[in-house]
Structures are given as structure tokens and as C-alpha cells.
């Protein structure tokens, strides 16, 4: 079942608790928190103190996406702040296995993130360790960018690899998830949909989260219908 992860990057930071509550009423099931350091990506956002405050404002799991250099140095701090899922970039981790072990050691669900130009197949050996793989469908750093179309091939390839390897990690997509892209994203095999601008951009997070999730579910239902139809046509 697809899920919506509202990304607070596009929320009104002066009213975060209210904005998160509205996105939850609209159907968001996990809150996506973008952490940027001005080095790994050309933008800065927030760190563990803000995560600790958000932790008190919602019961939903917090999915922290670290877009920072040397993430290992901050893993303990995010665990202490109350992060539930923690993902690190493949491109920022020369010792990715160690990073994922550290995340597990601190009791969080580990994820690995791929920039648009990084191949999915590079993850083959590490996939058994992860709870989720996050495919960036824009270059990380900013909300409201356009979805990069070849990300769909990456999602499909990742779903294929998961089936080949008999694993059950979840496939997450981040960047440009909106009304006009969500059906293709779901049909490619993504289950965790991160959306910032499409949820918070118009200042109506409850309404817009609900509408986006409805579009995602509709695409998912169509897949089920076509699978059933495909199965039947083979029998006849
Ligand atoms: C971008 C962030 C995203 C961002 C997505 O670097 O990782 O989580 O919020 O924003 P939209 O949904 O507006 O593309
Ligand atoms: Zn993100």
C-alpha cells in the first residue's frame, strides 16, 4: 500500500506543529525531515534540536534524510533527538556498511539514498541491511524542483532487484512528486512517496495531502486491476 510522507522542507517553519498535524489529517503516515549542511548540498536547514521539538509535536515516525558530509558523526545525536528512520547518501559515505551499522546500533531504521546520477546496481551487496532505499528524483537541496524522468527506470530496476534477491526493503521516492507525476511513480514500483511542495506549497496541507494520496491510491488500484486482468488473459 502506498504511503505519503509529507516533507516539511516546504512547510511554514514558524508553524511546524500545526502544519504537520494538518498533513497527518490529510493522510500522511510518516514525516520526512530534510537535514542539509551547506556542504553536501547547497542549502542549509535544520539539525537535531529541531528534530527533538518535532518529536514532541507528533506521534508519527520521523524519517530523517541526511544531506550532510560525515553523517556518522551525527547519527547518535539524531537518535537521541527522536529520529525513527535515518537515511544517509551513498555519495556521502565512503564506509556505507559502517554507517548503516551505526544507525542500526542506535535503534533506528537505516536507509540509503541515491542521487539521480548514482546507479541502483551499486547497492546490491548492501541491500539486505536496509529498511528503505530512497531514490532522489531531483538533485537534492531544494523543494519544488521538476521530477527527473529517468528516475522511473531506477525505481523499476530497484523493484526488480528486490524481487531477484528476495528482500523486503521499501522503495521511497523524493523530489517532484506531484499530481502530474505520482501515477507513473507508483506504477514504477515506489511505495513511500515524499512530497514537499505538493503538500505544503499552496498553504493547504490537509487538502493537498489528501488529494495527492488519493491520486496515488488510484494509480495503485489500477495496477491491481491490470495485474488481475493480465493473469486472466493468460488463463484464457
Ligand atoms: C530535496 C528534499 C526533498 C524535498 C522535496 O532535496 O530531499 O525532501 O522536500 O520537495 P518537493 O516535493 O517539493 O520536490
Ligand atoms: Zn528529502
mmCIF file with all atom_site columns, C-alpha atoms and ligand atoms in Angstrom, residues 7 9 32-36 63 65 67 113 134 136 140 172 174-175 194, ligand 2:
data_model
loop_
_atom_site.group_PDB
_atom_site.id
_atom_site.type_symbol
_atom_site.label_atom_id
_atom_site.label_alt_id
_atom_site.label_comp_id
_atom_site.label_asym_id
_atom_site.label_entity_id
_atom_site.label_seq_id
_atom_site.pdbx_PDB_ins_code
_atom_site.Cartn_x
_atom_site.Cartn_y
_atom_site.Cartn_z
_atom_site.occupancy
_atom_site.B_iso_or_equiv
_atom_site.pdbx_formal_charge
_atom_site.auth_seq_id
_atom_site.auth_comp_id
_atom_site.auth_asym_id
_atom_site.auth_atom_id
_atom_site.pdbx_PDB_model_num
ATOM   1  C  CA  . UNK A 1 7   ? 8.346  16.744 3.604  1.00 0.00 ? 7   UNK A CA  1
ATOM   2  C  CA  . UNK A 1 9   ? 11.035 21.461 3.819  1.00 0.00 ? 9   UNK A CA  1
ATOM   3  C  CA  . UNK A 1 32  ? 10.050 13.418 6.163  1.00 0.00 ? 32  UNK A CA  1
ATOM   4  C  CA  . UNK A 1 33  ? 12.680 15.725 7.639  1.00 0.00 ? 33  UNK A CA  1
ATOM   5  C  CA  . UNK A 1 34  ? 15.403 17.119 5.358  1.00 0.00 ? 34  UNK A CA  1
ATOM   6  C  CA  . UNK A 1 35  ? 18.719 17.831 7.041  1.00 0.00 ? 35  UNK A CA  1
ATOM   7  C  CA  . UNK A 1 36  ? 21.126 19.910 4.914  1.00 0.00 ? 36  UNK A CA  1
ATOM   8  C  CA  . UNK A 1 63  ? 12.096 9.900  8.545  1.00 0.00 ? 63  UNK A CA  1
ATOM   9  C  CA  . UNK A 1 65  ? 17.083 12.358 5.350  1.00 0.00 ? 65  UNK A CA  1
ATOM   10 C  CA  . UNK A 1 67  ? 22.125 15.512 3.165  1.00 0.00 ? 67  UNK A CA  1
ATOM   11 C  CA  . UNK A 1 113 ? 19.767 7.464  -0.610 1.00 0.00 ? 113 UNK A CA  1
ATOM   12 C  CA  . UNK A 1 134 ? 15.414 6.456  -1.228 1.00 0.00 ? 134 UNK A CA  1
ATOM   13 C  CA  . UNK A 1 136 ? 16.226 11.049 -5.362 1.00 0.00 ? 136 UNK A CA  1
ATOM   14 C  CA  . UNK A 1 140 ? 18.920 17.250 -3.511 1.00 0.00 ? 140 UNK A CA  1
ATOM   15 C  CA  . UNK A 1 172 ? 10.943 5.590  -1.368 1.00 0.00 ? 172 UNK A CA  1
ATOM   16 C  CA  . UNK A 1 174 ? 11.805 12.083 -3.133 1.00 0.00 ? 174 UNK A CA  1
ATOM   17 C  CA  . UNK A 1 175 ? 11.618 15.095 -5.429 1.00 0.00 ? 175 UNK A CA  1
ATOM   18 C  CA  . UNK A 1 194 ? 7.844  12.040 -0.192 1.00 0.00 ? 194 UNK A CA  1
HETATM 19 ZN ZN1 . LIG B 2 .   ? 14.285 14.563 1.388  1.00 0.00 ? 2   LIG B ZN1 1
#
